[in-house]
Amino acid sequence: MLAYIVRRLILIIPTLLGIMAINFVVIQAAPGGPVEQLIAQITGQGAAATERITRSGVGEITRPGGAGTETATSKYRGAQGLDPEFIAEIERMYGFDKPAHVRFFQMIRNYVMFDFGESFFRDQKVVDLVIQKMPVSISLGLWTTLLVYLISIPLGIAKAVRDGSRFDVWTSGIVIVGYAIPNFLFAVLLIVLFAGGSYFDWFPLRGLVSENWSELPWPQKVLDYLWHMTLPVLSMVIGGFAGLTMLTKNSFLDQINQQYVVTARAKGLSQHRVLYGHVFRNAMLIVIAGFPGAFISILFTGALLIEVIFSLDGLGLLGFEAAINRDYPVMFATLYFFSLLGLLMNLVGDITYTIVDPRITFEALER
């Protein structure tokens, strides 16, 4: 097992490098990079953009429109009429004065040292931004994943045991409705019903905690935090539990019909012993396999619309805004972090296989 873990850890390096390289090429080819973004602000906002460049350390640069200013046809859209030296200073500020391959390997070298640089458009270190947004995303991801699994696994087992019964039919209807309703639409419904929309005003509409949270005693801090998280987490759980419930049911149904289950029942074992002593380990393998991907998805991308609706400033919203603004340091740093986390979580999932079912080994892969 140790040899397999070491091999998987080594394979993470080329896999992560490939992910970063492919995304780097794709993003570099996309129009509207940070240089063009700033040029658009300069031509549209004038003095405000120049002040921002000065704060970034470029200094005084000749702006377009002055007498004798040299202009040139630029490779950047919207740069016609601007001083070429001005464009060159912007490129230097963003590191675009170097060839693409040099920038890529310099970025990877910095990332290995966990140096993620500064945001192009927020004047903050990327690490500080991620740490600042992390509590929101971790809260949504952990609570949603925990509730989804606590609901889906018992419900899926109950549906499998009572397959075809009235309970199975009614709960299947609930599952289908939950699967059909997008989580952002359910979030709007919850706001209308319980957050002062038209009926009740029981829950807050924005933020992770109240403004006076730091002044509250710790029991009230916990309650205030849970009060704010109730509606966002509920809106994410409604769509998440449906798929996992059906996956659990079908997995258990497949195992219940196996010959070893018939033999166990013929020996006089109780239903509880058959289900949780024999079927559970085999049926839960496929459920466990989807845990790492589900957690990463919820943590980073799954909560984007929920963060917007409930005014929660998390990593999903940060990544979306970085993509819109072409904030490359934030984009690549979050991609690197979550790709690394996802690869490690996949390894954790493999190790969990052996914990759930000790009969599973990776000895054949170690040779």
GROMACS .gro file of N, CA and C in nm, residues 286-352:
model
  201
  286ILE      N    1  -1.904   0.243  -0.441
  286ILE     CA    2  -1.931   0.338  -0.549
  286ILE      C    3  -1.973   0.474  -0.494
  287VAL      N    4  -2.034   0.475  -0.377
  287VAL     CA    5  -2.073   0.602  -0.314
  287VAL      C    6  -1.949   0.677  -0.267
  288ILE      N    7  -1.856   0.603  -0.207
  288ILE     CA    8  -1.733   0.665  -0.159
  288ILE      C    9  -1.650   0.718  -0.275
  289ALA      N   10  -1.656   0.649  -0.389
  289ALA     CA   11  -1.576   0.691  -0.504
  289ALA      C   12  -1.611   0.832  -0.551
  290GLY      N   13  -1.737   0.872  -0.534
  290GLY     CA   14  -1.777   1.004  -0.579
  290GLY      C   15  -1.757   1.114  -0.478
  291PHE      N   16  -1.711   1.081  -0.357
  291PHE     CA   17  -1.700   1.183  -0.252
  291PHE      C   18  -1.598   1.292  -0.284
  292PRO      N   19  -1.473   1.258  -0.326
  292PRO     CA   20  -1.375   1.365  -0.350
  292PRO      C   21  -1.422   1.464  -0.455
  293GLY      N   22  -1.472   1.413  -0.568
  293GLY     CA   23  -1.517   1.503  -0.673
  293GLY      C   24  -1.634   1.589  -0.630
  294ALA      N   25  -1.726   1.529  -0.555
  294ALA     CA   26  -1.843   1.604  -0.507
  294ALA      C   27  -1.801   1.715  -0.412
  295PHE      N   28  -1.708   1.686  -0.323
  295PHE     CA   29  -1.664   1.786  -0.226
  295PHE      C   30  -1.592   1.902  -0.294
  296ILE      N   31  -1.502   1.871  -0.387
  296ILE     CA   32  -1.429   1.976  -0.458
  296ILE      C   33  -1.524   2.061  -0.541
  297SER      N   34  -1.621   1.996  -0.605
  297SER     CA   35  -1.717   2.070  -0.687
  297SER      C   36  -1.798   2.166  -0.602
  298ILE      N   37  -1.846   2.119  -0.488
  298ILE     CA   38  -1.924   2.206  -0.400
  298ILE      C   39  -1.837   2.317  -0.344
  299LEU      N   40  -1.714   2.284  -0.309
  299LEU     CA   41  -1.625   2.380  -0.245
  299LEU      C   42  -1.590   2.496  -0.336
  300PHE      N   43  -1.571   2.468  -0.465
  300PHE     CA   44  -1.516   2.572  -0.553
  300PHE      C   45  -1.618   2.630  -0.651
  301THR      N   46  -1.689   2.544  -0.725
  301THR     CA   47  -1.776   2.594  -0.832
  301THR      C   48  -1.923   2.581  -0.802
  302GLY      N   49  -1.962   2.481  -0.722
  302GLY     CA   50  -2.103   2.453  -0.705
  302GLY      C   51  -2.179   2.562  -0.635
  303ALA      N   52  -2.111   2.647  -0.559
  303ALA     CA   53  -2.180   2.747  -0.477
  303ALA      C   54  -2.178   2.886  -0.538
  304LEU      N   55  -2.139   2.898  -0.665
  304LEU     CA   56  -2.124   3.031  -0.724
  304LEU      C   57  -2.253   3.111  -0.718
  305LEU      N   58  -2.361   3.056  -0.774
  305LEU     CA   59  -2.488   3.129  -0.776
  305LEU      C   60  -2.544   3.149  -0.636
  306ILE      N   61  -2.522   3.050  -0.549
  306ILE     CA   62  -2.569   3.065  -0.410
  306ILE      C   63  -2.495   3.179  -0.342
  307GLU      N   64  -2.365   3.191  -0.367
  307GLU     CA   65  -2.288   3.300  -0.310
  307GLU      C   66  -2.340   3.435  -0.359
  308VAL      N   67  -2.376   3.442  -0.486
  308VAL     CA   68  -2.428   3.567  -0.542
  308VAL      C   69  -2.563   3.601  -0.480
  309ILE      N   70  -2.653   3.503  -0.474
  309ILE     CA   71  -2.789   3.527  -0.425
  309ILE      C   72  -2.789   3.569  -0.279
  310PHE      N   73  -2.705   3.504  -0.197
  310PHE     CA   74  -2.704   3.533  -0.054
  310PHE      C   75  -2.591   3.629  -0.013
  311SER      N   76  -2.527   3.691  -0.112
  311SER     CA   77  -2.420   3.789  -0.086
  311SER      C   78  -2.311   3.728   0.002
  312LEU      N   79  -2.267   3.609  -0.033
  312LEU     CA   80  -2.159   3.541   0.037
  312LEU      C   81  -2.034   3.550  -0.050
  313ASP      N   82  -1.933   3.618   0.000
  313ASP     CA   83  -1.812   3.644  -0.079
  313ASP      C   84  -1.715   3.528  -0.061
  314GLY      N   85  -1.731   3.422  -0.141
  314GLY     CA   86  -1.648   3.303  -0.129
  314GLY      C   87  -1.559   3.281  -0.249
  315LEU      N   88  -1.500   3.161  -0.257
  315LEU     CA   89  -1.405   3.129  -0.363
  315LEU      C   90  -1.473   3.115  -0.499
  316GLY      N   91  -1.597   3.068  -0.501
  316GLY     CA   92  -1.668   3.057  -0.627
  316GLY      C   93  -1.684   3.192  -0.694
  317LEU      N   94  -1.727   3.291  -0.617
  317LEU     CA   95  -1.743   3.426  -0.669
  317LEU      C   96  -1.608   3.486  -0.705
  318LEU      N   97  -1.506   3.459  -0.625
  318LEU     CA   98  -1.372   3.511  -0.653
  318LEU      C   99  -1.321   3.456  -0.787
  319GLY      N  100  -1.336   3.325  -0.809
  319GLY     CA  101  -1.291   3.266  -0.934
  319GLY      C  102  -1.367   3.318  -1.054
  320PHE      N  103  -1.497   3.339  -1.039
  320PHE     CA  104  -1.578   3.393  -1.148
  320PHE      C  105  -1.533   3.534  -1.184
  321GLU      N  106  -1.516   3.619  -1.084
  321GLU     CA  107  -1.474   3.756  -1.109
  321GLU      C  108  -1.334   3.760  -1.169
  322ALA      N  109  -1.246   3.670  -1.125
  322ALA     CA  110  -1.111   3.664  -1.181
  322ALA      C  111  -1.115   3.626  -1.329
  323ALA      N  112  -1.203   3.534  -1.366
  323ALA     CA  113  -1.214   3.493  -1.506
  323ALA      C  114  -1.269   3.608  -1.591
  324ILE      N  115  -1.368   3.681  -1.539
  324ILE     CA  116  -1.426   3.792  -1.613
  324ILE      C  117  -1.322   3.903  -1.633
  325ASN      N  118  -1.245   3.933  -1.528
  325ASN     CA  119  -1.148   4.043  -1.533
  325ASN      C  120  -1.012   4.001  -1.586
  326ARG      N  121  -0.998   3.872  -1.620
  326ARG     CA  122  -0.868   3.817  -1.665
  326ARG      C  123  -0.759   3.843  -1.561
  327ASP      N  124  -0.794   3.819  -1.436
  327ASP     CA  125  -0.698   3.834  -1.327
  327ASP      C  126  -0.618   3.705  -1.319
  328TYR      N  127  -0.513   3.694  -1.402
  328TYR     CA  128  -0.441   3.569  -1.419
  328TYR      C  129  -0.382   3.513  -1.289
  329PRO      N  130  -0.320   3.594  -1.202
  329PRO     CA  131  -0.267   3.535  -1.078
  329PRO      C  132  -0.374   3.466  -0.995
  330VAL      N  133  -0.492   3.525  -0.983
  330VAL     CA  134  -0.600   3.462  -0.907
  330VAL      C  135  -0.651   3.338  -0.979
  331MET      N  136  -0.667   3.346  -1.111
  331MET     CA  137  -0.717   3.233  -1.189
  331MET      C  138  -0.625   3.112  -1.176
  332PHE      N  139  -0.496   3.132  -1.201
  332PHE     CA  140  -0.403   3.020  -1.201
  332PHE      C  141  -0.374   2.970  -1.061
  333ALA      N  142  -0.372   3.060  -0.963
  333ALA     CA  143  -0.346   3.017  -0.826
  333ALA      C  144  -0.460   2.930  -0.774
  334THR      N  145  -0.584   2.971  -0.798
  334THR     CA  146  -0.697   2.889  -0.755
  334THR      C  147  -0.704   2.759  -0.833
  335LEU      N  148  -0.671   2.763  -0.963
  335LEU     CA  149  -0.667   2.640  -1.042
  335LEU      C  150  -0.562   2.544  -0.987
  336TYR      N  151  -0.444   2.597  -0.955
  336TYR     CA  152  -0.336   2.514  -0.901
  336TYR      C  153  -0.376   2.454  -0.766
  337PHE      N  154  -0.432   2.536  -0.680
  337PHE     CA  155  -0.468   2.491  -0.546
  337PHE      C  156  -0.575   2.382  -0.551
  338PHE      N  157  -0.680   2.405  -0.628
  338PHE     CA  158  -0.790   2.310  -0.629
  338PHE      C  159  -0.759   2.186  -0.713
  339SER      N  160  -0.673   2.200  -0.812
  339SER     CA  161  -0.629   2.080  -0.885
  339SER      C  162  -0.544   1.991  -0.794
  340LEU      N  163  -0.454   2.053  -0.719
  340LEU     CA  164  -0.373   1.977  -0.624
  340LEU      C  165  -0.460   1.914  -0.517
  341LEU      N  166  -0.556   1.990  -0.466
  341LEU     CA  167  -0.647   1.936  -0.364
  341LEU      C  168  -0.731   1.823  -0.420
  342GLY      N  169  -0.779   1.838  -0.544
  342GLY     CA  170  -0.859   1.732  -0.606
  342GLY      C  171  -0.780   1.604  -0.627
  343LEU      N  172  -0.655   1.615  -0.671
  343LEU     CA  173  -0.571   1.498  -0.690
  343LEU      C  174  -0.543   1.427  -0.558
  344LEU      N  175  -0.519   1.506  -0.455
  344LEU     CA  176  -0.496   1.446  -0.323
  344LEU      C  177  -0.623   1.380  -0.268
  345MET      N  178  -0.738   1.442  -0.294
  345MET     CA  179  -0.865   1.385  -0.248
  345MET      C  180  -0.896   1.254  -0.320
  346ASN      N  181  -0.857   1.243  -0.447
  346ASN     CA  182  -0.875   1.116  -0.518
  346ASN      C  183  -0.792   1.006  -0.454
  347LEU      N  184  -0.671   1.041  -0.412
  347LEU     CA  185  -0.587   0.943  -0.343
  347LEU      C  186  -0.650   0.905  -0.209
  348VAL      N  187  -0.705   1.003  -0.138
  348VAL     CA  188  -0.774   0.974  -0.012
  348VAL      C  189  -0.892   0.881  -0.036
  349GLY      N  190  -0.964   0.901  -0.149
  349GLY     CA  191  -1.074   0.813  -0.182
  349GLY      C  192  -1.029   0.669  -0.203
  350ASP      N  193  -0.915   0.651  -0.270
  350ASP     CA  194  -0.861   0.516  -0.290
  350ASP      C  195  -0.825   0.450  -0.157
  351ILE      N  196  -0.765   0.528  -0.068
  351ILE     CA  197  -0.728   0.474   0.062
  351ILE      C  198  -0.853   0.437   0.141
  352THR      N  199  -0.958   0.519   0.126
  352THR     CA  200  -1.083   0.491   0.197
  352THR      C  201  -1.144   0.359   0.151
   0.00000   0.00000   0.00000
